[in-house]
XYZ file of N, CA and C in Angstrom:
561
model
N 201.754 79.170 95.294
C 203.202 79.359 95.860
C 203.633 79.378 97.450
N 204.504 79.039 97.327
C 204.785 78.558 99.135
C 205.712 79.460 99.462
N 205.246 79.562 100.688
C 206.384 80.734 101.986
C 207.741 80.459 101.506
N 208.919 79.422 100.958
C 209.482 78.837 100.747
C 210.330 79.891 99.760
N 209.425 79.889 98.628
C 210.063 80.534 97.337
C 209.487 82.097 97.316
N 209.132 82.541 98.198
C 208.883 84.162 98.612
C 209.821 84.963 99.185
N 210.542 83.879 100.010
C 211.677 84.060 101.091
C 212.398 85.204 100.364
N 213.087 84.954 98.946
C 214.187 85.710 98.192
C 213.450 87.240 97.593
N 212.159 87.151 97.632
C 211.537 88.287 97.179
C 211.364 89.037 98.426
N 210.970 88.717 99.354
C 210.908 89.292 100.648
C 212.039 90.169 101.247
N 213.341 89.522 100.599
C 214.801 89.732 101.030
C 215.054 91.389 100.857
N 214.550 91.733 99.404
C 214.806 92.844 99.148
C 213.655 94.439 99.933
N 213.236 93.693 100.754
C 212.203 94.278 101.182
C 212.983 95.561 102.197
N 211.764 96.642 102.837
C 212.549 97.768 103.729
C 212.325 97.123 104.877
N 213.694 97.330 105.508
C 214.024 96.337 106.866
C 214.819 97.492 107.725
N 214.493 98.907 107.229
C 215.430 99.804 108.416
C 214.459 100.642 109.083
N 215.045 101.177 109.952
C 214.148 101.981 111.153
C 214.492 103.463 110.626
N 213.811 104.559 111.051
C 213.640 105.769 110.606
C 215.221 106.324 110.656
N 215.703 106.246 111.489
C 217.243 106.206 111.726
C 218.196 105.627 110.790
N 218.383 104.676 109.792
C 218.638 103.969 109.084
C 219.606 102.928 109.366
N 219.162 102.262 110.586
C 219.542 101.222 111.334
C 218.930 100.315 111.039
N 219.322 99.035 111.335
C 218.146 98.016 111.697
C 217.921 97.497 112.882
N 216.644 97.887 113.296
C 216.090 97.663 115.014
C 215.900 96.293 115.486
N 216.724 96.048 116.469
C 216.115 94.462 116.758
C 215.549 94.563 117.849
N 215.607 95.864 118.454
C 215.266 96.187 120.068
C 214.178 97.429 120.012
N 213.740 97.171 121.375
C 212.647 98.752 121.109
C 211.189 97.694 121.432
N 210.149 98.208 121.587
C 208.782 97.587 122.048
C 208.020 97.380 120.439
N 207.252 96.442 120.638
C 206.600 96.319 118.948
C 205.403 97.041 118.706
N 205.116 98.027 119.600
C 205.122 99.023 118.875
C 205.526 99.922 118.245
N 206.774 100.302 118.862
C 207.980 101.013 118.279
C 208.271 100.506 116.986
N 208.558 99.139 117.026
C 208.995 98.355 116.033
C 207.639 98.508 114.252
N 206.589 98.567 115.197
C 205.642 98.471 114.304
C 205.469 100.110 113.779
N 205.685 100.929 114.237
C 205.779 102.401 113.534
C 206.810 102.762 112.846
N 207.732 102.045 112.988
C 209.268 102.319 112.005
C 209.520 101.612 111.050
N 209.430 100.263 111.376
C 209.682 99.169 110.436
C 208.464 98.806 109.369
N 206.979 98.993 109.660
C 206.190 98.511 108.848
C 205.990 99.287 108.023
N 205.803 98.550 106.820
C 205.088 99.399 105.661
C 203.464 99.557 105.633
N 202.852 98.638 106.237
C 201.314 98.768 106.349
C 201.316 98.458 108.128
N 201.224 99.596 109.346
C 200.897 99.091 110.450
C 199.548 98.954 110.439
N 198.840 99.792 109.931
C 197.181 99.306 110.107
C 196.959 98.172 109.588
N 197.446 97.235 108.420
C 197.376 96.244 108.103
C 197.787 94.972 108.723
N 198.945 95.105 109.677
C 199.472 94.311 110.830
C 198.515 94.559 112.168
N 197.845 95.184 112.257
C 197.105 95.455 113.603
C 195.680 94.699 113.089
N 195.435 94.694 112.010
C 194.185 94.544 111.664
C 194.064 93.025 111.516
N 195.014 92.390 111.274
C 195.629 91.119 111.000
C 195.436 90.287 112.315
N 196.007 91.057 113.459
C 196.114 90.489 114.464
C 195.079 90.594 115.538
N 194.020 91.920 115.204
C 193.051 92.043 116.270
C 191.849 91.190 116.395
N 191.432 90.698 115.074
C 190.289 90.498 115.106
C 190.952 88.851 115.733
N 192.136 88.328 115.305
C 191.933 86.901 115.985
C 192.015 87.098 117.428
N 192.785 88.023 118.336
C 193.103 88.314 119.743
C 191.575 88.645 120.454
N 190.800 88.916 119.230
C 189.028 90.039 119.857
C 188.666 88.401 119.920
N 188.460 87.640 119.290
C 188.075 86.232 119.191
C 188.578 85.437 120.151
N 190.007 85.070 120.433
C 190.540 84.263 121.700
C 190.194 84.975 122.818
N 189.640 86.393 122.835
C 189.657 86.766 124.439
C 188.064 86.468 125.040
N 187.207 86.650 123.378
C 185.756 86.552 124.144
C 185.854 84.398 124.050
N 185.920 84.065 123.434
C 186.292 82.465 123.396
C 186.756 82.268 125.403
N 187.975 82.788 125.947
C 188.446 82.234 126.898
C 187.490 83.338 128.351
N 187.291 84.514 128.037
C 186.796 84.920 128.790
C 185.006 85.251 128.442
N 184.101 84.102 127.553
C 183.165 84.495 127.610
C 181.772 83.987 128.626
N 182.844 82.818 128.895
C 181.985 82.223 130.383
C 181.679 82.935 131.262
N 182.805 83.991 131.512
C 182.226 85.047 132.772
C 181.144 85.856 132.462
N 181.652 86.387 130.468
C 180.166 87.253 130.362
C 178.586 86.534 130.472
N 178.422 84.767 130.314
C 177.622 84.294 130.183
C 177.129 83.674 131.454
N 177.571 84.254 132.531
C 177.199 83.433 133.636
C 175.955 84.087 134.297
N 174.443 84.004 134.822
C 173.194 84.588 135.013
C 174.191 84.625 136.526
N 173.045 85.415 137.567
C 172.693 85.661 138.893
C 172.903 84.327 139.308
N 172.913 83.361 138.855
C 173.372 82.162 140.063
C 174.651 81.271 140.107
N 175.232 82.095 138.625
C 176.894 81.406 138.199
C 176.981 80.637 137.355
N 175.654 80.299 137.032
C 175.627 79.272 135.835
C 175.306 80.017 134.296
N 176.072 78.944 133.383
C 176.005 79.732 131.980
C 174.527 79.835 131.638
N 173.976 80.941 131.483
C 172.784 81.121 130.668
C 172.797 80.889 129.394
N 171.580 79.959 128.904
C 171.825 79.908 127.216
C 171.634 80.687 126.388
N 171.122 81.914 126.842
C 170.575 83.010 125.718
C 172.425 83.885 125.818
N 172.766 83.964 127.115
C 173.858 84.587 127.293
C 175.361 83.626 126.547
N 175.215 82.098 126.284
C 175.884 81.333 125.631
C 176.365 81.709 123.983
N 174.686 81.775 123.830
C 174.548 82.030 122.382
C 175.219 83.420 121.969
N 174.647 84.498 122.863
C 175.348 85.812 122.377
C 177.004 85.544 122.058
N 177.517 84.807 123.156
C 179.084 85.110 123.050
C 179.663 84.196 121.874
N 178.679 82.914 121.472
C 179.297 82.566 120.413
C 179.173 82.973 119.122
N 177.698 83.825 119.104
C 177.579 84.000 117.732
C 179.125 85.806 117.842
N 179.303 86.204 118.663
C 179.859 87.256 118.793
C 181.472 86.775 118.235
N 182.016 85.678 118.640
C 183.131 84.623 118.584
C 182.985 84.736 117.091
N 182.141 83.855 116.262
C 181.609 83.394 115.329
C 181.919 84.614 114.503
N 181.295 85.854 114.418
C 181.273 86.982 113.570
C 182.956 87.846 113.580
N 183.604 87.551 114.796
C 184.803 87.931 114.911
C 185.523 87.167 114.059
N 185.753 85.683 114.088
C 186.205 84.878 113.090
C 186.177 84.749 111.873
N 184.891 85.311 111.535
C 184.336 85.694 110.022
C 185.026 87.058 109.593
N 185.226 87.952 110.293
C 186.025 89.067 109.894
C 187.482 88.788 109.641
N 187.990 88.294 110.750
C 189.315 87.773 110.638
C 189.584 87.138 109.705
N 189.161 86.080 108.917
C 189.322 85.536 107.878
C 188.774 86.498 106.651
N 188.119 86.643 106.635
C 188.102 87.993 105.177
C 189.197 88.750 105.156
N 189.121 89.495 106.372
C 190.395 90.366 106.419
C 191.671 89.813 106.016
N 191.885 88.863 106.676
C 193.017 87.995 106.134
C 193.099 87.477 104.962
N 192.185 86.955 104.230
C 192.097 86.485 102.815
C 192.131 87.484 101.906
N 191.544 88.951 102.487
C 191.374 89.642 101.383
C 192.150 90.900 101.336
N 192.605 91.095 102.533
C 193.291 92.383 102.593
C 194.863 92.288 103.307
N 194.870 91.838 104.331
C 196.773 91.530 105.059
C 197.486 90.787 103.963
N 197.024 89.817 103.474
C 197.784 88.573 102.748
C 198.217 89.549 101.313
N 197.294 90.245 100.759
C 197.756 91.513 99.769
C 198.563 92.383 99.511
N 198.176 93.062 101.117
C 199.234 94.006 101.654
C 200.636 93.731 102.122
N 200.428 92.444 103.022
C 201.687 92.269 103.782
C 202.734 91.276 102.999
N 202.075 90.377 102.327
C 203.011 89.505 101.627
C 202.838 89.288 99.742
N 201.532 90.212 99.483
C 201.229 89.842 97.989
C 200.759 88.361 97.341
N 200.258 88.593 98.439
C 199.571 86.968 97.941
C 197.702 86.886 98.302
N 197.267 86.357 97.539
C 195.604 86.199 97.931
C 195.115 84.873 97.211
N 194.131 83.959 97.589
C 193.674 82.828 97.038
C 192.339 83.629 97.382
N 190.957 82.430 96.595
C 190.153 81.963 96.645
C 189.592 81.032 96.066
N 188.482 80.470 95.918
C 187.673 79.397 95.718
C 186.938 79.621 94.631
N 187.017 79.461 93.558
C 185.901 79.068 92.421
C 185.237 78.168 92.003
N 183.648 78.028 92.225
C 182.624 76.932 92.002
C 182.526 77.155 90.705
N 182.855 75.898 89.433
C 182.096 75.917 88.013
C 181.345 75.120 87.983
N 179.884 74.752 88.133
C 178.887 73.483 88.280
C 179.350 72.459 89.045
N 179.886 71.643 88.953
C 180.234 70.483 89.612
C 181.860 70.345 90.674
N 182.512 71.245 90.184
C 183.929 71.471 90.289
C 184.511 72.623 90.776
N 185.213 72.622 91.652
C 185.456 73.719 92.433
C 187.018 74.056 92.320
N 187.242 74.827 92.039
C 188.621 75.238 91.731
C 189.330 76.113 92.543
N 190.434 75.862 92.728
C 191.282 77.157 93.906
C 192.503 77.791 93.225
N 192.348 79.243 93.170
C 192.698 79.998 92.502
C 193.930 80.492 93.706
N 195.207 81.112 92.811
C 196.366 81.369 94.166
C 196.947 82.594 93.055
N 196.992 83.542 93.918
C 197.855 84.826 92.554
C 199.196 85.444 93.741
N 200.034 85.608 93.300
C 200.796 86.611 93.630
C 201.020 87.660 93.066
N 200.650 88.676 93.562
C 201.202 90.072 92.965
C 202.257 90.571 92.807
N 203.180 90.404 92.053
C 204.143 91.790 91.838
C 204.403 92.774 91.369
N 202.870 93.148 90.427
C 203.018 94.864 90.501
C 201.517 95.040 90.424
N 201.472 96.146 90.712
C 199.992 96.892 90.590
C 199.212 96.928 89.025
N 197.881 97.259 89.597
C 197.190 97.779 88.382
C 197.874 98.733 87.199
N 198.212 99.944 88.232
C 199.393 100.904 87.575
C 200.448 100.452 87.066
N 200.899 99.284 86.964
C 202.165 98.747 86.801
C 203.567 99.254 87.449
N 203.282 99.653 88.437
C 204.145 99.605 89.638
C 204.547 98.468 90.570
N 205.357 98.029 90.980
C 206.415 97.070 91.777
C 205.623 97.275 93.228
N 205.681 95.969 93.960
C 204.942 95.707 95.199
C 206.322 95.981 95.762
N 206.627 96.793 96.807
C 207.574 96.772 97.801
C 207.423 95.813 98.934
N 207.897 94.421 99.086
C 207.682 93.961 100.088
C 208.760 94.240 101.342
N 207.753 94.258 102.760
C 208.628 94.107 103.788
C 209.143 93.316 104.590
N 209.970 92.937 104.858
C 210.213 91.705 105.691
C 209.618 91.760 107.366
N 209.493 93.183 107.856
C 208.673 92.894 109.370
C 207.061 92.498 109.083
N 206.618 93.230 108.017
C 205.127 92.900 107.372
C 205.106 91.465 107.346
N 206.165 90.684 106.617
C 205.723 89.672 106.275
C 206.154 88.706 107.729
N 207.428 88.789 108.396
C 207.459 88.316 109.561
C 206.413 88.150 110.645
N 205.240 89.238 110.848
C 204.360 89.467 111.537
C 203.091 88.205 110.727
N 203.129 88.714 109.367
C 201.939 87.774 108.551
C 202.131 86.172 108.983
N 203.303 85.820 108.685
C 203.445 84.499 108.614
C 203.199 83.520 110.062
N 204.100 84.488 111.002
C 203.784 84.399 112.378
C 202.427 83.943 112.762
N 201.824 85.258 113.089
C 200.524 85.056 113.337
C 199.637 83.960 112.376
N 200.149 83.694 111.144
C 199.021 82.991 110.554
C 199.317 81.690 110.990
N 200.380 81.549 111.139
C 200.701 79.472 111.631
C 200.298 79.190 112.981
N 200.806 80.817 113.587
C 200.669 80.127 115.133
C 198.989 80.514 115.618
N 198.396 81.174 115.279
C 196.789 81.232 115.622
C 196.411 79.751 115.677
N 196.251 78.806 114.600
C 195.890 77.241 114.673
C 196.381 76.951 115.723
N 197.578 77.102 115.905
C 198.206 76.162 117.167
C 197.738 76.581 118.227
N 197.380 77.801 118.942
C 196.574 78.069 119.858
C 195.481 77.705 119.952
N 194.514 77.565 118.861
C 193.049 77.344 118.883
C 193.486 75.770 118.903
N 194.244 74.786 118.461
C 194.473 73.505 118.932
C 194.412 73.310 120.530
N 195.123 73.967 121.212
C 195.650 73.861 122.586
C 194.300 74.114 123.348
N 193.579 75.120 122.364
C 192.295 75.404 123.503
C 191.233 74.499 122.915
N 191.259 73.605 121.867
C 190.606 72.704 121.381
C 191.174 71.461 122.562
N 192.182 71.093 122.863
C 192.396 69.606 123.765
C 192.001 70.320 125.145
N 191.927 71.139 125.763
C 191.434 71.768 126.677
C 189.985 71.796 127.270
N 189.194 72.172 125.973
C 188.131 71.982 125.869
C 187.710 70.545 125.917
N 188.228 69.829 125.275
C 187.900 68.273 125.399
C 188.441 67.408 126.553
N 189.159 68.268 127.209
C 189.801 67.941 128.897
C 188.540 68.102 130.137
N 188.153 69.565 129.636
C 187.309 70.275 131.019
C 185.879 69.750 130.163
N 185.336 68.668 129.011
C 184.757 68.095 128.448
C 183.386 69.680 128.284
N 183.984 70.602 127.913
C 182.753 71.700 127.507
C 182.836 71.749 125.956
N 181.715 70.685 125.813
C 181.490 70.391 124.322
C 180.427 71.785 123.555
N 179.850 72.612 124.394
C 179.178 73.080 123.700
C 180.287 74.259 123.240
N 181.220 75.032 124.091
C 181.998 76.125 123.939
C 183.258 74.899 122.574
N 182.908 74.087 122.101
C 183.762 73.684 121.278
C 183.347 74.256 119.752
N 182.148 74.375 119.610
C 181.585 74.994 118.610
C 182.810 75.972 117.687
N 182.858 77.049 118.601
C 184.153 78.303 118.549
C 185.028 77.847 118.450
N 185.360 76.551 118.913
C 187.070 75.905 118.847
C 186.877 75.563 117.376
N 186.081 75.088 116.758
C 186.079 73.937 115.992
C 185.859 74.953 114.758
N 185.410 76.349 114.674
C 185.194 77.054 113.357
C 186.469 77.843 113.540
N 187.045 78.307 114.602
C 188.166 78.913 114.417
C 189.143 78.283 113.797
N 189.006 76.871 114.225
C 190.191 75.717 113.517
C 189.841 75.773 112.028
N 188.484 75.635 111.732
C 188.373 75.711 110.274
C 188.491 76.832 109.263
N 188.414 77.829 110.073
C 188.544 79.428 109.347
C 190.550 79.529 109.279
N 190.782 79.765 110.009
C 192.305 79.521 110.380
C 193.197 78.636 109.286
N 192.696 77.398 109.239
C 193.173 76.407 108.754
C 192.912 76.393 106.835
N 191.854 77.062 106.383
C 191.614 77.367 105.289
C 192.552 78.410 105.014
N 192.565 79.305 105.601
C 193.717 80.549 105.398
C 195.053 79.726 105.429
N 195.404 79.104 106.162
C 196.749 78.894 106.307
C 196.918 77.799 104.965
N 195.915 76.951 104.508
C 196.393 76.117 103.321
C 196.356 77.507 102.031
N 195.089 77.998 102.195
C 195.107 78.819 101.292
C 196.629 79.700 100.896
N 197.502 79.795 102.104
C 198.706 80.454 101.952
C 199.716 80.054 101.450
N 199.651 78.981 101.826
C 200.670 77.764 101.885
C 200.971 77.625 100.668
N 199.724 77.142 99.811
C 199.657 76.720 98.448
C 200.561 78.071 97.572
């Protein structure tokens, strides 16, 4: 199911603040507290992405030895931490935040020599109650989902210009995992 076909379902979501009016102003944290049905899921949807980007961008500082050169052991440590953060982000987005924030889930099932993609849209919960979609949560989910690969693409371009081929391992892993989530949720 594509994002366009879900827009009608999300319009009925809760987009009101505690005071009863629609809020277009205020800090993002205030809006998260008042407008989000799942503020924790919104935070986890962003936190692993931001942590991986932070480690990639500033990891070079942590990886330098006493002489100002990037140490091999420190580079490996930063790379492993980034990849673990990216893997945690992939799993959280695929299995938790997609389900909570927009009611979607996907996975890939291998059957012998064939691979089958399975896409779910949960309109009802197992107990029979319906899922209340929230426009604020959906906006956070889709914006972050689509903007993240663009940022990593920019970092790939910068890494190529700087000819830092070792650090591009992290960027390629980030692009692969983020694009897999974009493809899965787009479908």
